[in-house]
Coordinates of C-alpha atoms in Angstrom, one line a residue:
Chain L
M1326 CA 48.1 76.1 -141.9
K1327 CA 51.7 75.2 -142.3
L1328 CA 52.8 73.0 -145.1
P1329 CA 53.4 69.6 -143.6
G1330 CA 56.7 67.9 -143.9
R1331 CA 58.6 70.9 -144.9
P1332 CA 60.9 72.1 -142.1
E1333 CA 60.9 75.8 -141.4
R1334 CA 63.8 78.0 -140.7
S1335 CA 63.4 77.5 -136.9
S1336 CA 63.8 73.7 -137.3
L1337 CA 67.6 73.9 -137.0
G1338 CA 67.2 75.2 -133.5
A1339 CA 64.6 72.5 -132.8
L1340 CA 66.9 69.8 -134.1
I1341 CA 69.7 71.0 -131.9
L1342 CA 67.3 71.0 -128.9
I1343 CA 66.3 67.4 -129.7
A1344 CA 69.9 66.3 -129.9
A1345 CA 70.6 68.1 -126.6
V1346 CA 67.7 66.4 -124.9
L1347 CA 68.8 63.0 -126.1
G1348 CA 72.5 63.7 -125.2
C1349 CA 71.7 64.8 -121.7
S1350 CA 69.4 61.9 -121.1
A1351 CA 72.0 59.4 -122.3
A1352 CA 74.7 61.1 -120.2
A1353 CA 72.4 61.1 -117.1
F1354 CA 71.7 57.4 -117.6
A1355 CA 75.4 56.6 -118.0
F1356 CA 76.2 58.5 -114.9
T1357 CA 73.5 56.7 -112.9
A1358 CA 74.8 53.4 -114.1
G1359 CA 78.3 54.3 -112.9
W1360 CA 79.8 54.1 -116.3
L1361 CA 81.4 57.5 -115.8
S1362 CA 82.4 56.9 -112.2
P1363 CA 85.2 54.3 -112.1
A1364 CA 85.8 55.2 -108.4
R1365 CA 82.3 54.1 -107.3
L1366 CA 82.3 51.0 -105.1
T1367 CA 80.2 48.7 -107.1
P1368 CA 79.4 45.0 -106.5
D1369 CA 81.6 44.2 -109.4
R1370 CA 84.6 45.9 -107.9
M1371 CA 84.0 44.2 -104.5
I1372 CA 83.9 40.9 -106.3
A1373 CA 87.0 41.7 -108.2
A1374 CA 88.7 42.4 -104.9
L1375 CA 87.5 39.1 -103.5
T1376 CA 88.9 37.2 -106.5
P1377 CA 92.2 35.4 -105.8
P1378 CA 95.1 35.8 -108.3
S1379 CA 94.4 32.2 -109.5
G1380 CA 91.0 33.4 -110.8
P1381 CA 87.4 33.3 -109.6
P1382 CA 85.9 30.1 -108.1
L1383 CA 83.7 29.3 -111.1
G1384 CA 80.2 28.1 -110.1
H1385 CA 80.8 28.8 -106.5
R1386 CA 80.1 31.7 -104.1
R1387 CA 82.7 34.4 -104.5
N1388 CA 83.4 34.4 -100.8
H1389 CA 82.7 31.7 -98.2
A1390 CA 83.1 29.4 -101.2
K1391 CA 83.7 26.2 -99.3
G1392 CA 80.6 24.9 -97.4
I1393 CA 78.3 22.0 -96.6
C1394 CA 74.5 22.0 -96.3
F1395 CA 72.4 21.2 -93.3
T1396 CA 68.7 21.0 -92.5
G1397 CA 66.9 21.0 -89.2
T1398 CA 64.5 23.2 -87.2
F1399 CA 64.4 26.4 -85.3
E1400 CA 62.6 25.8 -82.0
A1401 CA 61.3 29.2 -80.9
N1402 CA 60.7 29.4 -77.1
G1403 CA 58.3 32.4 -77.4
N1404 CA 60.6 34.9 -75.6
G1405 CA 61.3 36.7 -78.9
V1406 CA 57.7 37.9 -79.3
E1407 CA 58.3 40.7 -76.8
L1408 CA 61.0 42.1 -79.2
S1409 CA 59.7 41.3 -82.7
R1410 CA 56.5 40.2 -84.3
A1411 CA 58.5 37.9 -86.7
K1412 CA 56.3 34.8 -87.0
M1413 CA 59.3 32.6 -86.3
F1414 CA 59.5 33.9 -82.7
V1415 CA 56.0 32.6 -81.8
Q1416 CA 56.6 29.4 -79.7
G1417 CA 56.9 26.5 -82.1
S1418 CA 59.1 24.6 -84.5
Y1419 CA 60.1 26.1 -87.9
P1420 CA 62.0 24.5 -90.8
A1421 CA 65.6 25.5 -91.0
L1422 CA 68.0 25.2 -93.9
G1423 CA 71.6 26.3 -93.8
R1424 CA 75.3 26.0 -94.7
F1425 CA 78.4 25.7 -92.6
N1426 CA 81.2 27.5 -94.5
L1427 CA 84.7 28.9 -94.5
G1428 CA 85.6 32.6 -95.1
T1429 CA 87.6 31.9 -98.2
A1430 CA 87.2 32.4 -102.0
D1431 CA 88.7 28.9 -102.5
P1432 CA 86.1 26.1 -102.6
N1433 CA 89.0 23.6 -102.1
A1434 CA 90.7 25.3 -99.2
V1435 CA 92.3 23.2 -96.6
D1436 CA 90.1 23.6 -93.5
A1437 CA 93.0 24.3 -91.1
T1438 CA 94.1 27.3 -93.2
V1439 CA 90.9 29.4 -92.8
R1440 CA 90.4 31.6 -89.8
V1441 CA 86.8 32.7 -90.2
R1442 CA 84.0 30.1 -90.1
G1443 CA 80.5 30.9 -90.9
L1444 CA 76.9 29.7 -90.9
G1445 CA 74.2 30.7 -93.4
L1446 CA 70.7 30.1 -92.3
Q1447 CA 67.1 30.3 -93.6
I1448 CA 64.2 29.9 -91.2
S1449 CA 60.8 29.6 -92.8
A1450 CA 57.4 30.5 -91.2
A1451 CA 54.4 28.4 -91.8
D1452 CA 53.2 30.6 -94.6
G1453 CA 56.6 30.4 -96.3
E1454 CA 57.9 33.8 -95.2
A1455 CA 61.6 33.6 -95.0
W1456 CA 64.3 34.9 -92.7
R1457 CA 67.9 34.6 -94.1
M1458 CA 71.0 35.4 -92.2
A1459 CA 74.7 34.8 -92.7
M1460 CA 76.9 34.8 -89.5
I1461 CA 80.5 34.3 -88.7
N1462 CA 82.5 33.2 -85.6
P1463 CA 84.6 36.3 -84.7
P1464 CA 83.0 38.5 -82.0
I1465 CA 83.4 41.7 -84.0
F1466 CA 83.7 42.5 -87.7
A1467 CA 87.1 43.5 -89.2
V1468 CA 86.2 47.0 -90.4
S1469 CA 83.6 49.7 -89.9
T1470 CA 82.4 50.3 -93.5
P1471 CA 82.0 48.5 -96.8
D1472 CA 84.6 50.8 -98.3
A1473 CA 87.1 49.8 -95.6
F1474 CA 86.3 46.2 -96.3
H1475 CA 87.2 46.7 -100.0
D1476 CA 90.4 48.4 -99.0
L1477 CA 91.2 45.4 -96.7
L1478 CA 90.7 43.0 -99.5
V1479 CA 92.9 45.0 -101.8
A1480 CA 95.7 45.4 -99.2
A1481 CA 95.6 41.7 -98.2
G1482 CA 95.9 40.8 -101.9
K1483 CA 99.1 42.6 -102.3
K1484 CA 102.5 40.9 -101.9
D1485 CA 104.0 44.1 -100.3
P1486 CA 103.7 43.8 -96.4
E1487 CA 103.7 47.6 -96.2
A1488 CA 100.2 47.5 -97.8
M1489 CA 98.6 45.8 -94.8
A1490 CA 100.6 48.0 -92.4
A1491 CA 99.3 51.1 -94.2
F1492 CA 95.8 49.7 -94.2
S1493 CA 96.0 49.1 -90.4
R1494 CA 97.1 52.6 -89.8
A1495 CA 94.3 54.0 -91.9
N1496 CA 91.7 51.7 -90.2
P1497 CA 92.6 51.5 -86.5
E1498 CA 89.4 49.5 -85.8
F1499 CA 91.0 46.6 -87.6
A1500 CA 93.4 46.0 -84.6
A1501 CA 90.6 44.3 -82.5
F1502 CA 89.8 41.8 -85.3
A1503 CA 93.5 41.2 -86.0
A1504 CA 94.0 40.4 -82.3
W1505 CA 91.1 38.0 -82.3
A1506 CA 92.5 36.3 -85.5
K1507 CA 95.9 36.0 -83.8
S1508 CA 95.0 34.8 -80.3
A1509 CA 91.5 33.4 -80.2
P1510 CA 91.5 29.6 -79.7
W1511 CA 90.7 27.4 -82.7
T1512 CA 88.3 24.5 -82.4
A1513 CA 88.2 21.3 -84.5
S1514 CA 84.4 21.5 -85.2
Y1515 CA 81.8 23.6 -86.8
A1516 CA 79.6 22.4 -83.9
E1517 CA 81.8 24.1 -81.3
E1518 CA 81.7 27.6 -82.8
P1519 CA 79.5 30.5 -82.0
Y1520 CA 78.0 32.3 -85.0
N1521 CA 77.4 36.1 -84.7
S1522 CA 75.2 38.4 -86.8
L1523 CA 77.7 41.2 -86.1
N1524 CA 75.4 43.6 -88.1
S1525 CA 72.7 45.2 -86.1
F1526 CA 69.0 45.0 -87.1
V1527 CA 65.8 46.6 -85.8
F1528 CA 63.2 44.4 -84.2
T1529 CA 59.6 45.7 -84.1
N1530 CA 57.1 44.0 -81.8
A1531 CA 53.3 43.9 -82.1
K1532 CA 52.9 47.1 -80.2
G1533 CA 55.3 48.9 -82.6
D1534 CA 58.1 49.2 -80.1
E1535 CA 61.5 49.1 -81.8
H1536 CA 64.8 47.8 -80.6
A1537 CA 68.2 47.7 -82.2
V1538 CA 69.6 44.2 -81.8
R1539 CA 72.4 41.8 -82.7
W1540 CA 72.2 38.1 -82.3
S1541 CA 74.4 35.1 -81.9
L1542 CA 74.1 31.3 -82.2
V1543 CA 75.8 29.9 -79.1
P1544 CA 76.9 26.3 -79.4
A1545 CA 75.6 23.6 -77.0
A1546 CA 78.8 21.7 -77.7
T1547 CA 81.7 22.7 -75.4
P1548 CA 84.5 24.3 -77.4
V1549 CA 87.7 22.4 -77.1
P1550 CA 90.7 24.6 -77.8
I1551 CA 93.2 23.2 -80.2
T1552 CA 96.3 24.7 -81.8
Q1553 CA 96.5 25.4 -85.5
A1554 CA 99.5 23.1 -85.7
E1555 CA 97.4 20.2 -84.5
L1556 CA 94.7 21.1 -87.0
D1557 CA 97.3 21.0 -89.8
K1558 CA 97.8 17.3 -89.2
R1559 CA 94.1 16.6 -90.0
G1560 CA 92.7 16.1 -93.4
P1561 CA 91.8 19.0 -95.7
D1562 CA 88.1 18.5 -95.1
F1563 CA 88.1 17.5 -91.4
L1564 CA 85.5 20.1 -90.5
E1565 CA 83.0 18.7 -93.0
Q1566 CA 83.8 15.1 -91.9
D1567 CA 83.4 16.1 -88.2
I1568 CA 80.1 17.8 -88.6
T1569 CA 78.7 15.0 -90.7
D1570 CA 79.8 12.4 -88.1
R1571 CA 78.5 14.4 -85.2
V1572 CA 75.1 15.1 -86.7
R1573 CA 74.7 11.5 -87.8
S1574 CA 75.1 10.4 -84.1
A1575 CA 73.0 13.2 -82.6
P1576 CA 71.4 16.5 -83.6
Q1577 CA 73.6 19.5 -82.9
R1578 CA 72.2 22.6 -81.2
W1579 CA 72.8 26.3 -80.8
T1580 CA 70.9 28.8 -78.6
M1581 CA 69.9 31.9 -80.5
V1582 CA 70.7 34.8 -78.1
T1583 CA 69.5 38.3 -79.0
T1584 CA 71.4 41.3 -77.5
V1585 CA 69.4 44.5 -77.2
A1586 CA 71.2 47.8 -77.7
N1587 CA 71.0 50.6 -75.3
P1588 CA 70.5 54.1 -76.7
G1589 CA 73.8 55.4 -78.0
D1590 CA 75.3 52.0 -78.7
P1591 CA 77.2 51.8 -82.0
T1592 CA 74.5 50.2 -84.1
A1593 CA 76.1 51.4 -87.4
D1594 CA 79.6 49.9 -86.7
P1595 CA 80.0 46.1 -86.6
S1596 CA 83.6 46.4 -85.7
R1597 CA 82.6 47.8 -82.2
A1598 CA 81.3 45.4 -79.6
W1599 CA 78.4 46.4 -77.4
P1600 CA 79.1 46.3 -73.6
E1601 CA 78.7 42.8 -72.1
S1602 CA 76.1 44.2 -69.7
R1603 CA 73.5 44.6 -72.5
R1604 CA 70.2 42.8 -72.1
K1605 CA 70.3 39.3 -73.6
V1606 CA 67.2 37.3 -74.6
Q1607 CA 67.3 33.7 -75.5
V1608 CA 64.7 33.3 -78.3
G1609 CA 65.1 29.7 -79.4
T1610 CA 67.3 26.9 -80.5
L1611 CA 68.7 25.9 -83.9
V1612 CA 68.7 22.1 -84.2
V1613 CA 70.8 20.7 -87.0
Q1614 CA 69.5 17.3 -87.9
R1615 CA 71.0 16.4 -91.3
I1616 CA 74.1 17.2 -93.3
E1617 CA 74.4 17.0 -97.1
P1618 CA 77.2 17.9 -99.4
E1619 CA 76.7 21.2 -101.1
R1620 CA 77.0 19.9 -104.7
D1621 CA 73.5 18.4 -104.6
G1622 CA 72.4 19.8 -101.3
P1623 CA 69.5 22.2 -100.5
C1624 CA 71.7 25.1 -99.5
R1625 CA 73.4 25.3 -102.9
D1626 CA 70.5 27.3 -104.5
I1627 CA 70.1 29.7 -101.6
N1628 CA 71.7 33.1 -101.5
F1629 CA 71.9 33.7 -97.7
D1630 CA 71.2 37.4 -98.3
P1631 CA 70.9 39.0 -94.8
T1632 CA 68.3 41.5 -96.0
V1633 CA 65.7 38.8 -96.7
L1634 CA 63.9 39.5 -93.4
P1635 CA 60.4 38.7 -92.1
Q1636 CA 57.9 41.4 -91.0
G1637 CA 59.0 42.5 -87.6
V1638 CA 62.7 42.7 -88.6
R1639 CA 64.4 45.4 -90.7
V1640 CA 67.8 46.7 -91.4
S1641 CA 69.3 49.4 -89.1
D1642 CA 71.8 52.2 -89.8
D1643 CA 74.5 49.5 -90.2
P1644 CA 75.7 49.9 -93.8
F1645 CA 76.8 46.3 -94.2
P1646 CA 73.6 44.4 -94.9
A1647 CA 72.8 46.5 -97.9
A1648 CA 76.3 46.1 -99.2
R1649 CA 76.3 42.4 -98.6
S1650 CA 72.9 42.0 -100.3
S1651 CA 74.2 43.9 -103.4
V1652 CA 77.4 41.8 -103.6
Y1653 CA 75.8 38.5 -102.7
R1654 CA 73.3 39.0 -105.5
K1655 CA 76.0 39.6 -108.0
S1656 CA 77.9 36.5 -106.7
Y1657 CA 74.7 34.5 -107.1
D1658 CA 74.1 35.8 -110.7
L1659 CA 77.7 34.8 -111.6
R1660 CA 77.7 31.4 -110.0
A1661 CA 74.3 30.5 -111.5
S1662 CA 75.6 31.4 -114.9
E1663 CA 78.6 29.2 -114.3
A1664 CA 76.7 26.2 -113.0
A1665 CA 78.3 24.0 -115.7
D1666 CA 81.7 24.5 -114.0
Y1667 CA 80.3 23.0 -110.8
P1668 CA 78.0 20.3 -112.1
R1669 CA 75.5 18.5 -109.9
S1670 CA 76.2 14.8 -109.6
G1671 CA 72.7 13.8 -108.7
A1672 CA 70.4 12.0 -111.1
A1673 CA 68.8 13.8 -114.1
K1674 CA 68.2 17.2 -112.5
P1675 CA 68.3 19.6 -115.5
Chain K
M943 CA 37.0 63.6 -142.0
T944 CA 36.4 60.4 -140.3
D945 CA 34.9 59.6 -136.9
A946 CA 38.3 58.8 -135.5
P947 CA 39.2 60.9 -132.4
H948 CA 41.7 63.8 -132.8
R949 CA 43.3 63.0 -129.5
F950 CA 43.7 60.0 -127.2
A951 CA 41.0 59.8 -124.5
P952 CA 41.9 61.7 -121.2
I953 CA 42.3 58.4 -119.3
Q954 CA 44.8 57.2 -122.0
R955 CA 46.8 60.4 -121.9
L956 CA 46.9 60.2 -118.1
L957 CA 48.1 56.6 -118.2
H958 CA 50.7 57.5 -120.8
W959 CA 52.3 60.3 -118.8
L960 CA 52.0 58.4 -115.5
M961 CA 53.7 55.3 -117.0
A962 CA 56.2 57.4 -118.9
F963 CA 57.4 59.0 -115.7
C964 CA 57.5 55.6 -113.9
I965 CA 59.2 53.8 -116.7
V966 CA 62.0 56.3 -116.9
A967 CA 62.4 56.2 -113.2
M968 CA 62.5 52.3 -113.4
L969 CA 65.2 52.4 -116.0
F970 CA 67.4 54.8 -114.0
I971 CA 66.8 53.0 -110.7
G972 CA 67.6 49.7 -112.4
V973 CA 71.1 50.7 -113.6
G974 CA 71.7 52.7 -110.4
M975 CA 70.8 50.0 -107.9
V976 CA 73.0 47.3 -109.5
S977 CA 76.0 49.6 -109.5
T978 CA 76.0 50.5 -105.8
V979 CA 76.7 48.8 -102.5
A980 CA 75.5 51.9 -100.5
P981 CA 72.5 51.7 -98.1
K982 CA 70.2 53.2 -100.8
Y983 CA 70.5 49.9 -102.6
L984 CA 67.8 48.4 -100.5
P985 CA 65.1 51.1 -100.9
L986 CA 66.0 51.3 -104.6
I987 CA 65.4 47.6 -105.2
L988 CA 62.2 47.7 -103.1
I989 CA 60.9 50.6 -105.3
H990 CA 62.0 48.8 -108.5
K991 CA 60.1 45.6 -107.6
T992 CA 57.0 47.4 -106.4
L993 CA 56.8 49.8 -109.2
G994 CA 57.6 47.0 -111.7
V995 CA 54.5 45.0 -110.6
A996 CA 52.4 48.2 -110.6
L997 CA 53.5 49.0 -114.1
L998 CA 52.6 45.4 -115.2
I999 CA 49.1 46.0 -114.0
L1000 CA 48.9 49.4 -115.5
V1001 CA 50.0 48.3 -119.0
L1002 CA 47.3 45.6 -119.0
V1003 CA 44.7 48.3 -118.3
R1004 CA 46.3 50.5 -120.9
L1005 CA 46.3 47.8 -123.5
A1006 CA 42.7 47.1 -122.9
L1007 CA 41.9 50.8 -123.4
R1008 CA 43.9 51.0 -126.5
L1009 CA 42.1 48.0 -128.0
R1010 CA 38.7 49.4 -127.0
L1011 CA 39.2 53.0 -127.9
S1012 CA 40.7 53.6 -131.3
A1013 CA 43.8 55.7 -131.6
P1014 CA 43.9 59.0 -133.5
P1015 CA 45.2 58.5 -137.1
L1016 CA 48.6 59.5 -138.1
P1017 CA 48.8 62.4 -140.6
V1018 CA 48.0 61.3 -144.1
D1019 CA 51.1 63.0 -145.5
L1020 CA 53.5 61.1 -143.2
P1021 CA 55.8 58.9 -145.4
P1022 CA 54.8 55.2 -145.3
A1023 CA 58.2 54.2 -143.9
I1024 CA 57.8 56.6 -141.0
K1025 CA 54.3 55.3 -140.4
L1026 CA 55.6 51.8 -140.3
G1027 CA 58.3 52.8 -137.9
A1028 CA 55.8 54.5 -135.7
R1029 CA 53.6 51.4 -135.6
L1030 CA 56.5 49.1 -135.0
S1031 CA 58.0 51.2 -132.3
H1032 CA 54.7 51.4 -130.4
L1033 CA 54.3 47.7 -130.7
L1034 CA 57.8 47.3 -129.3
L1035 CA 57.1 49.8 -126.5
Y1036 CA 54.0 47.7 -125.4
G1037 CA 56.1 44.6 -125.7
F1038 CA 58.8 45.9 -123.4
M1039 CA 56.2 47.2 -120.9
I1040 CA 54.7 43.7 -120.7
V1041 CA 57.9 41.6 -120.9
M1042 CA 60.2 43.6 -118.6
P1043 CA 58.2 43.1 -115.3
L1044 CA 57.7 39.4 -116.2
L1045 CA 61.4 38.9 -116.8
G1046 CA 62.1 40.7 -113.5
L1047 CA 59.7 38.5 -111.5
G1048 CA 60.9 35.4 -113.3
M1049 CA 64.6 36.0 -112.6
L1050 CA 63.8 36.5 -108.9
W1051 CA 61.7 33.4 -108.7
A1052 CA 64.4 31.3 -110.6
A1053 CA 66.9 32.5 -108.0
A1054 CA 64.7 31.4 -105.1
Y1055 CA 64.4 35.0 -103.8
P1056 CA 61.2 35.8 -102.0
V1057 CA 59.5 38.7 -104.0
V1058 CA 58.4 41.1 -101.2
L1059 CA 56.9 44.4 -102.3
F1060 CA 56.3 47.6 -100.4
G1061 CA 54.0 47.0 -97.5
G1062 CA 55.1 43.4 -97.2
I1063 CA 53.0 42.2 -100.1
E1064 CA 54.6 38.9 -101.2
I1065 CA 54.2 37.6 -104.7
P1066 CA 54.2 33.8 -104.7
A1067 CA 56.8 32.1 -106.9
L1068 CA 55.5 30.7 -110.2
L1069 CA 58.9 29.2 -111.2
P1070 CA 61.2 26.8 -109.4
Q1071 CA 64.8 27.7 -108.7
S1072 CA 66.9 27.1 -111.9
D1073 CA 70.4 28.3 -112.6
R1074 CA 69.8 28.1 -116.3
A1075 CA 66.4 29.9 -116.2
H1076 CA 67.8 32.6 -113.8
T1077 CA 70.8 33.3 -116.1
L1078 CA 68.6 33.5 -119.2
L1079 CA 66.0 35.7 -117.5
W1080 CA 68.6 37.9 -115.9
N1081 CA 70.5 38.5 -119.1
A1082 CA 67.2 39.2 -120.9
H1083 CA 66.1 41.7 -118.2
V1084 CA 69.4 43.5 -118.3
Y1085 CA 69.9 43.7 -122.1
L1086 CA 66.3 44.3 -123.0
G1087 CA 66.3 47.0 -120.3
L1088 CA 69.1 48.8 -122.0
A1089 CA 67.3 48.4 -125.4
F1090 CA 64.1 49.7 -123.7
F1091 CA 66.0 52.9 -122.7
A1092 CA 67.3 53.3 -126.3
L1093 CA 63.7 52.9 -127.6
V1094 CA 62.4 55.4 -125.1
L1095 CA 65.0 57.9 -126.3
L1096 CA 63.9 57.3 -129.9
H1097 CA 60.3 57.8 -128.9
V1098 CA 61.2 61.1 -127.2
A1099 CA 63.1 62.2 -130.3
A1100 CA 60.2 61.3 -132.6
A1101 CA 57.7 63.1 -130.3
L1102 CA 59.9 66.2 -130.2
F1103 CA 60.3 66.0 -134.0
H1104 CA 56.6 65.9 -134.4
A1105 CA 56.0 68.7 -131.9
L1106 CA 58.8 71.1 -132.9
V1107 CA 59.8 70.4 -136.5
R1108 CA 56.8 68.9 -138.3
R1109 CA 54.2 70.5 -136.1
D1110 CA 51.7 68.1 -137.5
G1111 CA 49.5 67.6 -134.5
V1112 CA 50.8 64.2 -133.6
F1113 CA 52.2 65.4 -130.3
A1114 CA 48.9 67.1 -129.5
T1115 CA 47.1 63.7 -129.6
I1116 CA 48.9 62.7 -126.4
S1117 CA 49.9 66.1 -125.0
P1118 CA 49.0 66.5 -121.3
L1119 CA 48.1 70.1 -121.9
P1120 CA 44.7 71.3 -123.0
Q1121 CA 44.8 72.0 -126.8
E1122 CA 43.3 74.8 -128.7
E1123 CA 40.8 73.7 -131.4
R1124 CA 42.9 74.9 -134.3
V1125 CA 45.7 72.4 -133.4
K1126 CA 44.5 69.2 -134.9
P1127 CA 46.0 66.5 -137.0
A1128 CA 46.6 67.4 -140.6
E1129 CA 44.1 65.4 -142.6

């Protein structure tokens, strides 16, 4: 029996082995955490690229920071059941909660200055299962990959005009979005805009059949083209005033249209449209019945993470929903911790 | 000699090594998933949530076993300060194993995220949305997670020290390998 507590000669080697095990474990941990990889695209780096020179919008979403809440219903017509077993596609009425918003990091942006308009939406099934989505009005996304989106933010943030030119050369897919931004007509109302998922998802029906899809909310209101110069003459919050007035006088409606991909369509690249001839299925109607300011409104607390999906819907090979989920989550963590910078005005809510 | 067992019961050893593997995986997945925007983010977070809930259930089983079956004694010649350190570190390890999944669930609930596990199992929210609670729970989950990893390293170092330097039979009490009879705690 060895004498306890008295190290033997071989213990130096053992101690070195122990130190090596600890060192390697710590190094592997640091590598996994990205602490040794400054080039890795992390949610923090994406948010840094979204942050304007004037600083982050404390207490607000890090992008699409300006918005207004709505509530209403999603009226499913039952046509979606053939594509997905999502409970919200069974004919019926489901509570909807959402947020009209502008694609800017400035919560006080002047409405006429922001090209991209968006809609965040949560549809709830009877048992509480949620489907969240966040859509925008351009027909295609600006770039093909999250890395390219980061490059776009960095280039757009530079004073040097050559930065954007270099970005456009390196990312030729950006030309289609730039053309839309330059020439597509503006409207004077959130109610006249279409909102597109752009990202593709996979629907699974009760039989287990799978289809790659994208979807759009197509407005019932007729879009009235208006020049940006005319919009400049309106107040800084004319979109919020307009949607508040419209909804007060009558519910506003959008038809949810699902587009089904053919085999070989570019499901992984939201910068590429699918051919117009693809099968389209109208699955229901979003009815917006009430508008509330964001500060005390029901959308404030919701992260419209597009990967919060019901059974019957899952992500596809499109890399954006995962990236958006990761960055939105970080944005939520930040703004929740900064809630004191965006205080609620309502009565005694802690 | 007392009636105390020389080794932990097989079910305890099995749970120890199963949970050790899963906890190390959880810690690595945790720091990995929050530092990526790649598609693997989604499967990683699904595994993290599912495994976290599974580990919460396992630690309760393990705690019940630990309270019911007595643990092998530490070597009598172990210095009292080391003995105290061993007891405290094991208490802390149990504390982390219980608290970490609860903090994780709590921070998701307080952020109004649906908690959906592998297979579509949904855990109902037991907390309302709250910016303040989310921030507190999120910070606690992150910083206690890092402290948990440090404690796991300390635990590994101590285990190896017992196994390779002191060779006092402490490692044999939990070792997954069958032990020869002569290897028993010094008494």
